[in-house]
Amino acid sequence: MRTSIATVSLSGPLTEKLTAAARAGFDGVEIFENDLLASPLTPEEIRARCADLGLSIDLYQPMRDLEAVPAEEFARGLRRARHKFELTRRLGADTVLVCSSVSPLAVDDDALAAEQLSGLADAAAEYGVRIAYEALAWGRHVNTYDHAWRIVEAAGHPALGTCLDSFHILSRGSDPKGIEDIPGEKIFFLQLADAPLLAMDVLQWSRHYRCFPGQGGFDVAGLVRHVLHTGYSGPLSLEVFNDVFRQAEAGPTAVDARRSLLLLQETVGAAALPEPVVPTGIAFAELVTPDTEPVAALLTALGFTRTARHRGKPVDLWQQGEARILVNTGPAVRRAGAGLAAIGLESPDPAGAARRAEALLAPVLPRRRAVGDAQLDAVAAPDGTELFFCATDRPGHPDWRADFEPTGHGPAATAATAATAAIGVRRIDHLALTQPWHQFDEAALFHRSVLGLRAQESVDVADPYGLLRSRAVTNDDDTVRIALTVGAAPTDDTVRAQHIALATDDVVAAARRFRAAGGRPLPVPGNYYDDLAARFDLPDEELDTYRELGILYDRDAHGVFRHCYTHTVGRVFFELLQRDGGYRGYGAQNAPVRLAAQHTARHLTGG
Amino acid sequence: MRTSIATVSLSGPLTEKLTAAARAGFDGVEIFENDLLASPLTPEEIRARCADLGLSIDLYQPMRDLEAVPAEEFARGLRRARHKFELTRRLGADTVLVCSSVSPLAVDDDALAAEQLSGLADAAAEYGVRIAYEALAWGRHVNTYDHAWRIVEAAGHPALGTCLDSFHILSRGSDPKGIEDIPGEKIFFLQLADAPLLAMDVLQWSRHYRCFPGQGGFDVAGLVRHVLHTGYSGPLSLEVFNDVFRQAEAGPTAVDARRSLLLLQETVGAAALPEPVVPTGIAFAELVTPDTEPVAALLTALGFTRTARHRGKPVDLWQQGEARILVNTGPAVRRAGAGLAAIGLESPDPAGAARRAEALLAPVLPRRRAVGDAQLDAVAAPDGTELFFCATDRPGHPDWRADFEPTGHGPAATAATAATAAIGVRRIDHLALTQPWHQFDEAALFHRSVLGLRAQESVDVADPYGLLRSRAVTNDDDTVRIALTVGAAPTDDTVRAQHIALATDDVVAAARRFRAAGGRPLPVPGNYYDDLAARFDLPDEELDTYRELGILYDRDAHGVFRHCYTHTVGRVFFELLQRDGGYRGYGAQNAPVRLAAQHTARHLTGG
């Protein structure tokens, strides 16, 4: 199927929008009136620019307040409409959108609406143009798709059809099944948008909060199935009014938009993509740092051992249990201080995982082709984090560890010195990544669709300087957990820290050994423990232990969660945690205390 | 009356919040639980810090989900509550807030609620603490203030009273008149918040969109009058959950907060402030610039004449009709390029205007005391713009123009050369000022309350890179009009431009003369004029004239508006306009086209 996007969905001047849409692979665009008015290009120049870019102009939009009005008003509207039909012709487009009237002059008279729309369609036909009539969710008298269709049907004019818009239909809770009663050839256009499920005024919801299919809470795919059932053969076109997208760069937004349509097509069986290959574990986390020492000291205190060194690059492998951390001092210049740059994901089919990612427009990274390097498939996530698809220890696949020269120190050396004693870390429990402000919803969709992970509910977390939002994506058995976090505003630099959470079987022992090895835990205020005593009936000595070690506590319906944090190096810190009884969360209840403590620590160190 | 503020209303760690509240002049604070938990200070240290700052701790909050629950759950709640009563005692506070339950365990049983609240009050009394019970607007069974009061009344416990919260009462549309039925001594606390009138889920509305009284749409003053009628003698306390304030600096937010309470007290007759002195005109606009030439060239093309030079400072006075522009090359270092730094407002009583501004916490600027300088009263607006209160040409008042030495060129010299010919500017029609992102609502309140101007409705304006909001403040006869604009996000630098709009009687002639004098008008796309032809039935030659000169057109119920723009110098541009027939707006309909054209122009000049 052809894909299209309304220019209002992207930021910038019209020419930038067109370029972004074409680069992302769209077949066509809807030209939004205000974008055209503000463009220095003539309609003919816009037409030529689109042709150069390989884009068709599928729709000119919107016209409004034309039907079911007094005769004199209709005459004025028809005059205005003729100007727009001529403009549409000059653009080389064949369809204009007419929204149901919101004018106080409009009357509740379907026969009059049908008659006047027929008159408009007569005029449109003179210009070789046809009219797609759409019910706005807040139309004065016509606000449901079936009502708009009844009027179109009554008019019975060949140049008059209906336009369906998933937002207008689903925001009102209309049953989209009735779409199948409309002949496909009378559906002149299909506009698609999703939205988060908000209880708010539908006009505000529509104008500010729409998002791309799959990013929100509507069953857009279900609606599209009904439309395809009618034999509709026009484009799938995105029309998304969103305050955030208005500010974001057009290029990445257009790619996100097209990815959402590819997934929608896959869901409704209109496109075949490579199957998702769900990762089965975390092979490694890679830190880049301009300065090895602070990271090495922290890893050592956490009981990691430097077990190997890359044969051709300044990269060390640190290991404890199944937790592996790469420390890369090569490309660190692009980061301010130490940062989490890459994740190795265990994949049953690394090449297949990369094929799906590529089909879904994820930037494919050049394979590492240094002498002796295993050729790892890798793509970039929306936040720039590199995702490597690994097959550690699996015969028939290149093992990334073959590129590393063992140092001779085993990861769990029983005779290790105190400074390198393992502290009981078994594996990486989860990774927490800060997302670019403009791409939080997209990040969740990316991880769901490209990696086949599940997205959990989004939670608000209070930081001293704003509300953050956080959302986890996981695989089925929770061996891969990634927490995606976003700040309250584009400028928010209070949340740039990323972290690596390490699973232990005994966090109390782990925290003690971390201290004994010279580690600096994040101090937790005493008031937190007074509150813990109020909330949970914990034995005094248990509480004293937590207080002494800075361990935080949470409980859900399934079990208990205990965790503590290290100080921050560059933009990275570590968490030691213990899950008991099937606790499922991430201690979000404790996050405000942790964030405040990190602000205090930063303030004290002048960082 | 005493004033107080909940710590949740301000950003940062607890100690910063306390300092900000004290500096803004609050008498007390409500300590929000999460702020205490995250603080490294003990309750005793917090108490001491507050005492040092001269702040009382008026409330500890919130406790919740305690009443009308099964016995076992109540026992758990009572245990938890005792911890909090002890904490409240350690803080030196005497009141804790208990919100109506949202727990699924709560039952709809007022007698049980009263009995359990009595039990809680018994326990509280042991710690010298009393309970203020409040109905949350989304409480499970108790969600109106009168219901909460019935339960408190039934309990009849001396340590149990009610807490009233204007948001919870007004967001549900409850009639606040019934408050007068509550004995004042049983109202233990009064929390105040305003909010914009949004149709949305009340919990989301409350947690993210509250604002300070006077910034939103509620009749908070009306509610307070009913409360005062009961004999309530506790503090007026602000409790505002707001995503923007969470990110803003605590100091200015606290000042804005206290200003709103001062105004509220004035409105209800609980405080006497100096009367507002409404400005009667614009005496001058002052530009600062590091480089005189581009500004002088632009003013010259606009037909202004340099009529005088300041005797002691590098400031020139340019004049045409009643429009006066000061060009200051002194303190320009603090601005990037030319910028609008100050406004002279004609005031019937400059000293009185300054007294009111000072009483309302506006920063008072040092008077200009250079030799020979008129001593002008001046304050700073929230965006940093300096407001001078002037009495131009009024006997008995110092005339700011006395400090200027005439150049000998009159403002409307009939024998002027072509380059300095007046083009018919009569006066400054309006000034458009960009507001700091965090203070848009406050800016409107400031101009209303400090200057006595009226705030018009806020409108959304689409820029190519985001939605802007704009709101005008005016005096009664529209001789003072200031348009306040804010960008879509803190980082938004696309709207930093400010402008000076100049009123003419013939904008077509003015635009022609501007061109003839070498002025560079902002180009307007041809598509705009095609649309104008579609929307309005204008004669072809009229349309051709507008097209030729880049004149934009708008019409409202009252009249017609025609306007055009100059290119931008630094951060400033000018508008030439003509109002006919009582047109009241600012051409907001045309703003997207103007903004897009400015982006295009900036792109072309690499600016």
PDB file of N, CA and C in Angstrom, chain A residues 140-186:
ATOM      1  N   ARG A 140     -20.223  20.433  14.418  1.00  0.00           N
ATOM      2  CA  ARG A 140     -21.400  20.986  15.097  1.00  0.00           C
ATOM      3  C   ARG A 140     -22.585  20.015  15.037  1.00  0.00           C
ATOM      4  N   HIS A 141     -22.885  19.534  13.846  1.00  0.00           N
ATOM      5  CA  HIS A 141     -24.004  18.594  13.718  1.00  0.00           C
ATOM      6  C   HIS A 141     -23.525  17.229  13.232  1.00  0.00           C
ATOM      7  N   VAL A 142     -22.448  17.212  12.478  1.00  0.00           N
ATOM      8  CA  VAL A 142     -21.940  15.950  11.917  1.00  0.00           C
ATOM      9  C   VAL A 142     -20.607  15.641  12.592  1.00  0.00           C
ATOM     10  N   ASN A 143     -20.600  14.627  13.457  1.00  0.00           N
ATOM     11  CA  ASN A 143     -19.369  14.338  14.199  1.00  0.00           C
ATOM     12  C   ASN A 143     -19.069  12.851  14.318  1.00  0.00           C
ATOM     13  N   THR A 144     -19.773  12.031  13.523  1.00  0.00           N
ATOM     14  CA  THR A 144     -19.445  10.605  13.477  1.00  0.00           C
ATOM     15  C   THR A 144     -19.282  10.191  12.020  1.00  0.00           C
ATOM     16  N   TYR A 145     -18.422   9.196  11.816  1.00  0.00           N
ATOM     17  CA  TYR A 145     -18.115   8.810  10.436  1.00  0.00           C
ATOM     18  C   TYR A 145     -19.340   8.287   9.700  1.00  0.00           C
ATOM     19  N   ASP A 146     -20.250   7.605  10.434  1.00  0.00           N
ATOM     20  CA  ASP A 146     -21.417   7.035   9.751  1.00  0.00           C
ATOM     21  C   ASP A 146     -22.382   8.145   9.328  1.00  0.00           C
ATOM     22  N   HIS A 147     -22.424   9.212  10.126  1.00  0.00           N
ATOM     23  CA  HIS A 147     -23.277  10.346   9.751  1.00  0.00           C
ATOM     24  C   HIS A 147     -22.724  11.018   8.479  1.00  0.00           C
ATOM     25  N   ALA A 148     -21.416  11.228   8.462  1.00  0.00           N
ATOM     26  CA  ALA A 148     -20.798  11.831   7.269  1.00  0.00           C
ATOM     27  C   ALA A 148     -21.070  10.947   6.044  1.00  0.00           C
ATOM     28  N   TRP A 149     -20.959   9.638   6.234  1.00  0.00           N
ATOM     29  CA  TRP A 149     -21.192   8.730   5.102  1.00  0.00           C
ATOM     30  C   TRP A 149     -22.637   8.783   4.627  1.00  0.00           C
ATOM     31  N   ARG A 150     -23.606   8.870   5.551  1.00  0.00           N
ATOM     32  CA  ARG A 150     -25.013   8.951   5.140  1.00  0.00           C
ATOM     33  C   ARG A 150     -25.238  10.166   4.233  1.00  0.00           C
ATOM     34  N   ILE A 151     -24.570  11.281   4.579  1.00  0.00           N
ATOM     35  CA  ILE A 151     -24.727  12.493   3.762  1.00  0.00           C
ATOM     36  C   ILE A 151     -24.083  12.304   2.393  1.00  0.00           C
ATOM     37  N   VAL A 152     -22.890  11.708   2.375  1.00  0.00           N
ATOM     38  CA  VAL A 152     -22.206  11.440   1.100  1.00  0.00           C
ATOM     39  C   VAL A 152     -23.046  10.499   0.234  1.00  0.00           C
ATOM     40  N   GLU A 153     -23.602   9.483   0.886  1.00  0.00           N
ATOM     41  CA  GLU A 153     -24.412   8.511   0.170  1.00  0.00           C
ATOM     42  C   GLU A 153     -25.654   9.179  -0.419  1.00  0.00           C
ATOM     43  N   ALA A 154     -26.271  10.046   0.392  1.00  0.00           N
ATOM     44  CA  ALA A 154     -27.479  10.741  -0.068  1.00  0.00           C
ATOM     45  C   ALA A 154     -27.162  11.651  -1.252  1.00  0.00           C
ATOM     46  N   ALA A 155     -25.980  12.281  -1.210  1.00  0.00           N
ATOM     47  CA  ALA A 155     -25.597  13.183  -2.297  1.00  0.00           C
ATOM     48  C   ALA A 155     -25.404  12.405  -3.594  1.00  0.00           C
ATOM     49  N   GLY A 156     -24.824  11.223  -3.476  1.00  0.00           N
ATOM     50  CA  GLY A 156     -24.670  10.360  -4.653  1.00  0.00           C
ATOM     51  C   GLY A 156     -23.911  11.013  -5.794  1.00  0.00           C
ATOM     52  N   HIS A 157     -22.882  11.768  -5.476  1.00  0.00           N
ATOM     53  CA  HIS A 157     -22.127  12.483  -6.502  1.00  0.00           C
ATOM     54  C   HIS A 157     -20.787  11.785  -6.727  1.00  0.00           C
ATOM     55  N   PRO A 158     -20.434  11.562  -7.990  1.00  0.00           N
ATOM     56  CA  PRO A 158     -19.184  10.814  -8.245  1.00  0.00           C
ATOM     57  C   PRO A 158     -17.939  11.517  -7.724  1.00  0.00           C
ATOM     58  N   ALA A 159     -17.973  12.859  -7.610  1.00  0.00           N
ATOM     59  CA  ALA A 159     -16.782  13.579  -7.125  1.00  0.00           C
ATOM     60  C   ALA A 159     -16.850  13.823  -5.626  1.00  0.00           C
ATOM     61  N   LEU A 160     -17.751  13.141  -4.948  1.00  0.00           N
ATOM     62  CA  LEU A 160     -17.873  13.292  -3.503  1.00  0.00           C
ATOM     63  C   LEU A 160     -17.762  11.929  -2.827  1.00  0.00           C
ATOM     64  N   GLY A 161     -16.771  11.813  -1.944  1.00  0.00           N
ATOM     65  CA  GLY A 161     -16.632  10.594  -1.137  1.00  0.00           C
ATOM     66  C   GLY A 161     -16.387  10.983   0.299  1.00  0.00           C
ATOM     67  N   THR A 162     -16.008  10.018   1.108  1.00  0.00           N
ATOM     68  CA  THR A 162     -15.757  10.349   2.504  1.00  0.00           C
ATOM     69  C   THR A 162     -14.279  10.167   2.829  1.00  0.00           C
ATOM     70  N   CYS A 163     -13.835  10.875   3.846  1.00  0.00           N
ATOM     71  CA  CYS A 163     -12.487  10.682   4.396  1.00  0.00           C
ATOM     72  C   CYS A 163     -12.660  10.135   5.805  1.00  0.00           C
ATOM     73  N   LEU A 164     -11.979   9.057   6.109  1.00  0.00           N
ATOM     74  CA  LEU A 164     -12.012   8.490   7.459  1.00  0.00           C
ATOM     75  C   LEU A 164     -10.742   8.895   8.192  1.00  0.00           C
ATOM     76  N   ASP A 165     -10.888   9.235   9.470  1.00  0.00           N
ATOM     77  CA  ASP A 165      -9.741   9.633  10.280  1.00  0.00           C
ATOM     78  C   ASP A 165      -9.815   8.838  11.585  1.00  0.00           C
ATOM     79  N   SER A 166      -8.792   8.054  11.850  1.00  0.00           N
ATOM     80  CA  SER A 166      -8.856   7.157  13.015  1.00  0.00           C
ATOM     81  C   SER A 166      -9.010   7.935  14.316  1.00  0.00           C
ATOM     82  N   PHE A 167      -8.405   9.111  14.400  1.00  0.00           N
ATOM     83  CA  PHE A 167      -8.553   9.862  15.656  1.00  0.00           C
ATOM     84  C   PHE A 167     -10.004  10.262  15.873  1.00  0.00           C
ATOM     85  N   HIS A 168     -10.618  10.839  14.843  1.00  0.00           N
ATOM     86  CA  HIS A 168     -11.996  11.318  15.011  1.00  0.00           C
ATOM     87  C   HIS A 168     -12.957  10.176  15.329  1.00  0.00           C
ATOM     88  N   ILE A 169     -12.653   9.001  14.790  1.00  0.00           N
ATOM     89  CA  ILE A 169     -13.533   7.849  15.018  1.00  0.00           C
ATOM     90  C   ILE A 169     -13.296   7.255  16.407  1.00  0.00           C
ATOM     91  N   LEU A 170     -12.028   6.993  16.735  1.00  0.00           N
ATOM     92  CA  LEU A 170     -11.735   6.256  17.966  1.00  0.00           C
ATOM     93  C   LEU A 170     -11.809   7.148  19.207  1.00  0.00           C
ATOM     94  N   SER A 171     -11.551   8.451  19.055  1.00  0.00           N
ATOM     95  CA  SER A 171     -11.607   9.344  20.229  1.00  0.00           C
ATOM     96  C   SER A 171     -13.029   9.447  20.758  1.00  0.00           C
ATOM     97  N   ARG A 172     -14.017   9.250  19.876  1.00  0.00           N
ATOM     98  CA  ARG A 172     -15.408   9.318  20.315  1.00  0.00           C
ATOM     99  C   ARG A 172     -15.938   7.967  20.747  1.00  0.00           C
ATOM    100  N   GLY A 173     -15.087   6.943  20.639  1.00  0.00           N
ATOM    101  CA  GLY A 173     -15.535   5.610  21.016  1.00  0.00           C
ATOM    102  C   GLY A 173     -16.496   4.995  20.014  1.00  0.00           C
ATOM    103  N   SER A 174     -16.549   5.519  18.773  1.00  0.00           N
ATOM    104  CA  SER A 174     -17.416   4.920  17.751  1.00  0.00           C
ATOM    105  C   SER A 174     -16.926   3.515  17.417  1.00  0.00           C
ATOM    106  N   ASP A 175     -17.852   2.643  17.082  1.00  0.00           N
ATOM    107  CA  ASP A 175     -17.474   1.285  16.674  1.00  0.00           C
ATOM    108  C   ASP A 175     -17.043   1.322  15.210  1.00  0.00           C
ATOM    109  N   PRO A 176     -15.779   1.011  14.926  1.00  0.00           N
ATOM    110  CA  PRO A 176     -15.309   1.119  13.537  1.00  0.00           C
ATOM    111  C   PRO A 176     -15.814  -0.005  12.635  1.00  0.00           C
ATOM    112  N   LYS A 177     -16.529  -0.958  13.204  1.00  0.00           N
ATOM    113  CA  LYS A 177     -16.979  -2.085  12.384  1.00  0.00           C
ATOM    114  C   LYS A 177     -17.894  -1.609  11.255  1.00  0.00           C
ATOM    115  N   GLY A 178     -18.687  -0.566  11.542  1.00  0.00           N
ATOM    116  CA  GLY A 178     -19.620  -0.053  10.544  1.00  0.00           C
ATOM    117  C   GLY A 178     -18.937   0.483   9.296  1.00  0.00           C
ATOM    118  N   ILE A 179     -17.624   0.697   9.362  1.00  0.00           N
ATOM    119  CA  ILE A 179     -16.884   1.150   8.180  1.00  0.00           C
ATOM    120  C   ILE A 179     -17.079   0.175   7.034  1.00  0.00           C
ATOM    121  N   GLU A 180     -17.237  -1.105   7.396  1.00  0.00           N
ATOM    122  CA  GLU A 180     -17.348  -2.120   6.343  1.00  0.00           C
ATOM    123  C   GLU A 180     -18.609  -1.956   5.504  1.00  0.00           C
ATOM    124  N   ASP A 181     -19.556  -1.149   5.998  1.00  0.00           N
ATOM    125  CA  ASP A 181     -20.772  -0.892   5.222  1.00  0.00           C
ATOM    126  C   ASP A 181     -20.555   0.148   4.123  1.00  0.00           C
ATOM    127  N   ILE A 182     -19.401   0.802   4.136  1.00  0.00           N
ATOM    128  CA  ILE A 182     -19.130   1.831   3.118  1.00  0.00           C
ATOM    129  C   ILE A 182     -18.410   1.175   1.944  1.00  0.00           C
ATOM    130  N   PRO A 183     -18.869   1.421   0.712  1.00  0.00           N
ATOM    131  CA  PRO A 183     -18.136   0.862  -0.440  1.00  0.00           C
ATOM    132  C   PRO A 183     -16.719   1.457  -0.494  1.00  0.00           C
ATOM    133  N   GLY A 184     -15.733   0.605  -0.702  1.00  0.00           N
ATOM    134  CA  GLY A 184     -14.338   1.050  -0.678  1.00  0.00           C
ATOM    135  C   GLY A 184     -14.071   2.209  -1.617  1.00  0.00           C
ATOM    136  N   GLU A 185     -14.742   2.212  -2.785  1.00  0.00           N
ATOM    137  CA  GLU A 185     -14.443   3.277  -3.753  1.00  0.00           C
ATOM    138  C   GLU A 185     -15.023   4.623  -3.331  1.00  0.00           C
ATOM    139  N   LYS A 186     -15.901   4.612  -2.318  1.00  0.00           N
ATOM    140  CA  LYS A 186     -16.410   5.891  -1.815  1.00  0.00           C
ATOM    141  C   LYS A 186     -15.594   6.401  -0.622  1.00  0.00           C
TER     142      LYS A 186
END
